[in-house]
Tab-separated table of C-alpha atoms in Angstrom:
chain	number	residue	atom	x	y	z
A	1	ILE	CA	-7.051	22.421	12.015
A	2	LYS	CA	-5.601	21.198	15.299
A	3	PHE	CA	-2.020	19.941	15.300
A	4	ALA	CA	-0.610	18.552	18.534
A	5	TYR	CA	2.382	16.612	19.791
A	6	THR	CA	1.302	13.414	21.486
A	7	THR	CA	2.584	9.934	22.213
A	8	LYS	CA	1.739	7.433	19.507
A	9	ALA	CA	-0.254	5.369	22.007
A	10	ASN	CA	-2.692	8.270	22.513
A	11	THR	CA	-3.006	9.603	18.967
A	12	VAL	CA	-6.147	7.770	17.842
A	13	ASP	CA	-7.774	8.417	21.221
A	14	GLY	CA	-7.033	12.115	20.732
A	15	ILE	CA	-8.910	12.130	17.406
A	16	ALA	CA	-11.831	10.189	18.852
A	17	LEU	CA	-12.090	12.731	21.685
A	18	GLY	CA	-11.939	15.682	19.289
A	19	GLU	CA	-8.575	16.890	20.573
A	20	ILE	CA	-6.892	16.277	17.195
A	21	ASP	CA	-8.453	16.390	13.727
A	22	ILE	CA	-5.775	14.742	11.561
A	23	ALA	CA	-2.939	12.395	12.473
A	24	ASP	CA	-0.207	10.248	10.980
A	25	VAL	CA	-0.164	6.862	12.744
A	26	GLU	CA	1.870	3.669	12.421
A	27	ALA	CA	-0.242	1.063	10.651
A	28	THR	CA	-0.944	-1.864	12.963
A	29	GLN	CA	-3.981	-4.089	13.298
A	30	ASP	CA	-4.609	-2.723	16.799
A	31	GLU	CA	-4.671	0.858	15.512
A	32	ILE	CA	-6.993	-0.023	12.634
A	33	SER	CA	-9.357	-1.775	15.040
A	34	LYS	CA	-9.396	1.283	17.290
A	35	ILE	CA	-9.992	3.587	14.309
A	36	GLU	CA	-12.896	1.494	13.058
A	37	GLU	CA	-14.432	1.211	16.540
A	38	ASN	CA	-14.463	5.004	16.807
A	39	LYS	CA	-15.866	5.394	13.250
A	40	LEU	CA	-12.909	7.478	12.091
A	41	TYR	CA	-11.709	7.697	8.489
A	42	TYR	CA	-8.260	6.525	7.439
A	43	MET	CA	-6.097	6.103	4.361
A	44	THR	CA	-3.100	3.766	4.107
A	45	THR	CA	0.194	4.595	2.437
A	46	ASP	CA	3.699	3.158	2.393
A	47	PHE	CA	6.153	4.655	4.871
A	48	GLN	CA	8.837	6.725	3.172
A	49	GLY	CA	11.675	4.966	4.929
A	50	TYR	CA	12.420	1.782	6.854
A	51	GLY	CA	13.062	0.460	10.354
A	52	TYR	CA	16.435	-0.898	11.412
A	53	ILE	CA	18.667	-1.936	14.303
A	54	GLY	CA	22.027	-0.196	14.453
A	55	ILE	CA	25.319	-1.165	16.101
A	56	ASN	CA	27.900	1.398	17.213
A	57	SER	CA	31.238	0.133	15.891
A	58	ASN	CA	33.111	2.656	18.058
A	59	ARG	CA	31.810	0.793	21.100
A	60	ILE	CA	31.839	-2.678	19.520
A	61	ASN	CA	34.935	-2.485	17.357
A	62	ASP	CA	35.375	-6.224	16.736
A	63	ILE	CA	33.489	-7.195	13.584
A	64	ASN	CA	32.922	-10.774	14.774
A	65	THR	CA	31.160	-9.499	17.886
A	66	ARG	CA	28.931	-7.384	15.662
A	67	LYS	CA	28.233	-10.362	13.423
A	68	GLY	CA	27.358	-12.389	16.491
A	69	LEU	CA	24.775	-9.792	17.469
A	70	MET	CA	23.423	-9.737	13.918
A	71	SER	CA	22.858	-13.484	14.254
A	72	LEU	CA	20.686	-12.876	17.333
A	73	ILE	CA	18.249	-10.548	15.528
A	74	ASN	CA	15.050	-12.519	14.952
A	75	LYS	CA	13.120	-10.190	12.653
A	76	GLU	CA	10.146	-11.976	11.162
A	77	PRO	CA	8.260	-13.033	14.330
A	78	ALA	CA	8.629	-9.557	15.820
A	79	VAL	CA	7.508	-7.733	12.668
A	80	ASN	CA	4.528	-10.033	12.123
A	81	THR	CA	3.458	-9.854	15.769
A	82	TYR	CA	3.711	-6.070	16.028
A	83	PHE	CA	2.304	-5.039	12.654
A	84	GLY	CA	-0.048	-7.948	12.045
A	85	GLY	CA	0.727	-8.304	8.345
A	86	LEU	CA	0.926	-4.547	7.682
A	87	ALA	CA	4.713	-4.568	7.269
A	88	SER	CA	7.305	-6.710	5.539
A	89	VAL	CA	10.807	-7.827	6.489
A	90	ILE	CA	13.592	-6.237	4.428
A	91	GLU	CA	17.214	-7.263	3.863
A	92	ARG	CA	19.035	-4.118	2.698
A	93	PRO	CA	19.357	-0.606	4.212
A	94	ALA	CA	16.888	1.210	1.961
A	95	SER	CA	13.162	1.629	1.622
A	96	ALA	CA	11.751	-1.409	-0.165
A	97	ASP	CA	9.634	0.977	-2.247
A	98	SER	CA	12.691	2.799	-3.550
A	99	TRP	CA	13.929	2.243	-7.102
A	100	VAL	CA	17.352	1.599	-5.615
A	101	TYR	CA	16.311	-1.348	-3.420
A	102	PRO	CA	17.751	-4.629	-4.816
A	103	THR	CA	14.704	-6.777	-5.497
A	104	ASP	CA	16.709	-10.020	-5.371
A	105	SER	CA	18.173	-9.331	-1.920
A	106	LYS	CA	18.925	-12.364	0.215
A	107	PRO	CA	19.570	-12.349	3.987
A	108	VAL	CA	23.201	-11.776	4.936
A	109	TYR	CA	22.612	-12.789	8.559
A	110	THR	CA	19.877	-15.078	9.838
A	111	TYR	CA	18.758	-15.792	13.389
A	112	ASN	CA	21.029	-18.580	14.576
A	113	LYS	CA	22.199	-18.852	18.207
A	114	ASP	CA	24.877	-21.425	17.403
A	115	LYS	CA	26.316	-19.199	14.685
A	116	ALA	CA	26.231	-16.222	17.050
A	117	LEU	CA	28.275	-18.131	19.625
A	118	GLU	CA	30.777	-19.088	16.905
A	119	TYR	CA	31.210	-15.399	16.040
A	120	PHE	CA	31.649	-14.431	19.711
A	121	LYS	CA	34.326	-17.104	20.136
A	122	ALA	CA	36.033	-15.898	16.937
A	123	ALA	CA	36.101	-12.446	18.570
A	124	GLY	CA	38.038	-13.931	21.505
A	125	TYR	CA	35.242	-14.635	23.964
A	126	THR	CA	35.314	-17.829	25.977
A	127	GLN	CA	32.353	-19.545	27.606
A	128	GLU	CA	32.799	-20.892	31.123
A	129	THR	CA	30.364	-22.305	33.661
A	130	LYS	CA	30.399	-20.742	37.129
A	131	ASN	CA	27.921	-21.690	39.850
A	132	GLY	CA	25.796	-23.454	37.249
A	133	LYS	CA	25.640	-20.442	34.907
A	134	ASN	CA	27.410	-19.710	31.635
A	135	ILE	CA	29.720	-16.709	31.553
A	136	LEU	CA	30.809	-15.321	28.180
A	137	SER	CA	33.904	-13.232	28.736
A	138	LYS	CA	37.005	-11.793	27.078
A	139	ASP	CA	40.083	-10.573	28.941
A	140	GLY	CA	38.207	-11.103	32.181
A	141	GLN	CA	35.233	-8.941	31.133
A	142	GLN	CA	31.761	-10.392	30.632
A	143	LEU	CA	30.031	-9.465	27.377
A	144	SER	CA	27.710	-6.678	28.571
A	145	LEU	CA	25.780	-4.470	26.163
A	146	ALA	CA	23.350	-1.552	26.245
A	147	ALA	CA	20.460	-1.250	23.776
A	148	GLY	CA	18.153	1.728	23.236
A	149	VAL	CA	14.592	1.522	21.913
A	150	GLY	CA	11.982	4.255	21.565
A	151	GLY	CA	9.064	2.411	23.121
A	152	GLU	CA	8.011	5.418	25.244
A	153	GLY	CA	8.380	3.461	28.470
A	154	THR	CA	5.898	0.741	27.508
A	155	MET	CA	8.099	-1.209	25.044
A	156	ASP	CA	5.666	-0.189	22.284
A	157	HIS	CA	8.054	-0.815	19.405
A	158	PRO	CA	8.558	-3.738	16.986
A	159	ALA	CA	12.241	-3.996	17.917
A	160	ALA	CA	11.349	-4.344	21.607
A	161	LEU	CA	10.416	-7.945	20.875
A	162	ILE	CA	13.734	-8.468	19.079
A	163	PHE	CA	15.777	-7.024	21.948
A	164	THR	CA	13.809	-9.038	24.496
A	165	GLN	CA	14.652	-12.245	22.629
A	166	MET	CA	18.281	-11.148	22.235
A	167	LYS	CA	18.516	-10.475	25.977
A	168	LEU	CA	17.288	-14.001	26.768
A	169	ASP	CA	19.662	-15.544	24.221
A	170	LEU	CA	22.662	-13.609	25.539
A	171	GLU	CA	21.841	-14.561	29.124
A	172	GLU	CA	21.697	-18.206	28.058
A	173	MET	CA	25.150	-17.866	26.474
A	174	GLY	CA	26.547	-15.964	29.450
A	175	GLY	CA	26.293	-12.345	28.327
A	176	LYS	CA	24.157	-9.388	29.403
A	177	LEU	CA	21.924	-6.917	27.588
A	178	GLU	CA	20.415	-3.875	29.287
A	179	ILE	CA	17.459	-2.437	27.373
A	180	THR	CA	16.669	1.256	27.808
A	181	ASP	CA	13.082	1.976	26.766
A	182	CYS	CA	12.624	5.707	26.274
A	183	ASP	CA	10.991	8.352	24.104
A	184	LEU	CA	12.492	9.494	20.806
A	185	THR	CA	14.198	12.575	22.282
A	186	VAL	CA	16.129	10.550	24.851
A	187	LEU	CA	17.012	7.935	22.233
A	188	THR	CA	18.289	10.585	19.811
A	189	ASP	CA	20.363	12.247	22.536
A	190	GLY	CA	21.865	8.842	23.320
A	191	LEU	CA	22.800	8.327	19.675
A	192	TYR	CA	24.590	11.677	19.460
A	193	GLN	CA	26.372	10.957	22.733
A	194	GLY	CA	27.276	7.427	21.597
A	195	SER	CA	25.875	5.857	24.756
A	196	PHE	CA	24.230	2.793	23.147
A	197	ASP	CA	25.902	-0.322	21.781
A	198	LEU	CA	22.735	-1.142	19.820
A	199	TRP	CA	19.590	0.806	19.090
A	200	ALA	CA	16.381	0.588	17.100
A	201	ALA	CA	15.120	3.442	14.959
A	202	SER	CA	13.964	4.278	11.441
A	203	TRP	CA	15.332	6.391	8.622
A	204	ASP	CA	13.158	8.691	6.545
A	205	THR	CA	14.320	8.465	2.942
A	206	SER	CA	13.903	10.610	-0.155
A	207	ILE	CA	13.310	9.687	-3.782
A	208	ASP	CA	17.008	10.217	-4.478
A	209	PRO	CA	19.179	7.946	-2.315
A	210	SER	CA	22.040	10.445	-2.133
A	211	ASP	CA	20.820	11.128	1.418
A	212	MET	CA	22.781	7.956	2.287
A	213	ASN	CA	25.885	10.171	2.232
A	214	GLY	CA	24.739	11.918	5.393
A	215	ILE	CA	24.382	8.572	7.161
A	216	TYR	CA	27.325	6.428	6.094
A	217	LEU	CA	30.172	8.703	4.972
A	218	LYS	CA	33.094	8.885	7.371
A	219	GLY	CA	32.393	11.639	9.909
A	220	ALA	CA	28.858	12.385	8.655
A	221	GLU	CA	26.502	13.846	11.256
A	222	GLY	CA	24.060	10.943	10.948
A	223	ASN	CA	26.773	8.285	11.056
A	224	PHE	CA	25.879	6.896	14.472
A	225	TYR	CA	27.391	3.558	13.429
A	226	GLY	CA	30.951	4.849	13.490
A	227	ILE	CA	31.502	3.205	10.124
A	228	ALA	CA	34.657	4.473	8.388
A	229	SER	CA	35.205	2.681	5.099
A	230	ASP	CA	37.192	4.218	2.263
A	231	ARG	CA	35.593	1.770	-0.165
A	232	LEU	CA	32.103	2.714	1.005
A	233	ASP	CA	32.890	6.433	0.820
A	234	SER	CA	34.214	6.199	-2.737
A	235	THR	CA	31.245	4.064	-3.845
A	236	LEU	CA	28.670	6.486	-2.405
A	237	MET	CA	30.453	9.534	-3.835
A	238	ALA	CA	30.656	7.880	-7.261
A	239	ALA	CA	26.925	7.098	-7.141
A	240	SER	CA	26.118	10.710	-6.251
A	241	ALA	CA	28.216	12.086	-9.099
A	242	ILE	CA	26.617	10.310	-12.074
A	243	THR	CA	23.205	10.529	-13.740
A	244	ASP	CA	23.001	7.094	-15.363
A	245	MET	CA	20.221	5.512	-13.264
A	246	GLU	CA	21.206	1.888	-13.874
A	247	ALA	CA	24.851	2.589	-13.027
A	248	ARG	CA	23.772	4.455	-9.888
A	249	LYS	CA	21.537	1.574	-8.856
A	250	ASN	CA	24.443	-0.863	-9.188
A	251	LEU	CA	26.716	1.380	-7.131
A	252	TYR	CA	24.139	1.789	-4.380
A	253	ALA	CA	23.634	-1.984	-4.330
A	254	GLU	CA	27.391	-2.358	-3.877
A	255	ALA	CA	27.333	0.253	-1.088
A	256	MET	CA	24.548	-1.621	0.705
A	257	ASP	CA	26.531	-4.851	0.481
A	258	ILE	CA	29.503	-3.111	2.123
A	259	ILE	CA	27.279	-1.813	4.937
A	260	MET	CA	25.921	-5.296	5.560
A	261	ALA	CA	29.419	-6.800	5.509
A	262	GLU	CA	30.538	-4.277	8.148
A	263	ALA	CA	27.702	-5.546	10.400
A	264	VAL	CA	26.704	-2.113	11.660
A	265	GLU	CA	23.070	-2.058	10.563
A	266	MET	CA	20.365	-4.686	10.301
A	267	PRO	CA	17.436	-3.562	8.131
A	268	VAL	CA	14.283	-4.875	9.812
A	269	TYR	CA	10.988	-3.752	8.307
A	270	GLN	CA	9.123	-1.733	5.706
A	271	ARG	CA	5.870	-0.556	7.236
A	272	LYS	CA	2.825	1.447	6.247
A	273	ASN	CA	1.378	4.669	7.609
A	274	LEU	CA	-2.195	5.529	8.414
A	275	TYR	CA	-3.522	9.017	7.832
A	276	VAL	CA	-6.456	9.316	10.211
A	277	PHE	CA	-9.171	11.982	9.946
A	278	ASN	CA	-12.063	13.013	12.160
A	279	PRO	CA	-15.026	12.826	9.716
A	280	GLU	CA	-17.048	15.158	11.938
A	281	VAL	CA	-14.543	17.930	11.205
A	282	VAL	CA	-12.895	17.079	7.852
A	283	ASP	CA	-15.013	16.817	4.702
A	284	ILE	CA	-13.764	13.429	3.509
A	285	SER	CA	-14.855	14.129	-0.077
A	286	SER	CA	-12.272	16.933	-0.254
A	287	LEU	CA	-9.327	14.644	0.481
A	288	PRO	CA	-6.943	13.664	-2.331
A	289	ALA	CA	-8.093	10.569	-4.209
A	290	LYS	CA	-4.779	8.915	-3.365
A	291	ILE	CA	-2.092	9.591	-0.799
A	292	THR	CA	1.397	8.206	-1.395
A	293	GLU	CA	4.625	8.200	0.577
A	294	TYR	CA	5.819	11.108	-1.561
A	295	ARG	CA	2.623	13.160	-1.671
A	296	GLY	CA	0.385	13.473	1.368
A	297	TYR	CA	-2.683	15.526	2.226
A	298	LEU	CA	-0.493	18.482	3.245
A	299	ASP	CA	0.512	18.931	-0.396
A	300	ASP	CA	-3.134	19.717	-1.143
A	301	ILE	CA	-4.009	21.326	2.175
A	302	GLU	CA	-5.647	24.316	0.467
A	303	LYS	CA	-8.238	21.991	-1.089
A	304	LEU	CA	-9.454	20.534	2.204
A	305	LYS	CA	-12.944	21.482	3.330
A	306	PHE	CA	-14.328	21.316	6.818
A	307	ILE	CA	-17.727	20.639	8.292
């Protein structure tokens, strides 16, 4: 079996050329079309996690500024365009397939440029016209932000469309947004260094949502948001300490509401994965009858047969 590191844009091509035998690929209509054109075999499963846009509250410490940015995140057109119906918009920071995801979730922030400007003004920004252009500034400083997205230099990412729209909207209001399109390693380094105001990424999640502690607790290694809420900490710790599933679900729902109220993370999409196989190498009849987000082909790797 050949395993290789490759950019996501070249993965299906690598299988078609015989350079890779098995791959895990983001499910988009373009990828499925390429797979079918090359007569490869694929299976679809839900992604064990979700995509989001994060805001670093250490860099943007005014909550109204963060809420203004939340109001410039136009999710649905970007998700539908990128995934072509193979992903859904979500409203809370958890996998939509998880038992803990609140099924009755309503949007906390919706795309609304007028509302965004109201939030920016509530944060102390004023809008002036200079030389025919709007300037949105506070204490003499124009609103200027840096966003990171892992589009591998080609803006191949669903959030790239969101940031592009946000950049245009901010320029219209009088602000600036610099988008850094990079690979995952550079993006991750930037998160640890705290060099982005906003970023797009995804969280892998487990069956038990206690992994939220490593993301949102004060000082946690994965807390790139800079969120430090005593109420959130106590809610998450209480949820981790009990076994009553319904009580835990209620506590996690409360924790997610706190995260949304702090305006540090916008959940964006729940997508699917494609497991792609070269049928000239892998005996398709030996694959598991069903692959899920919690049990993939690697769990039954000893049963695979090859041609």
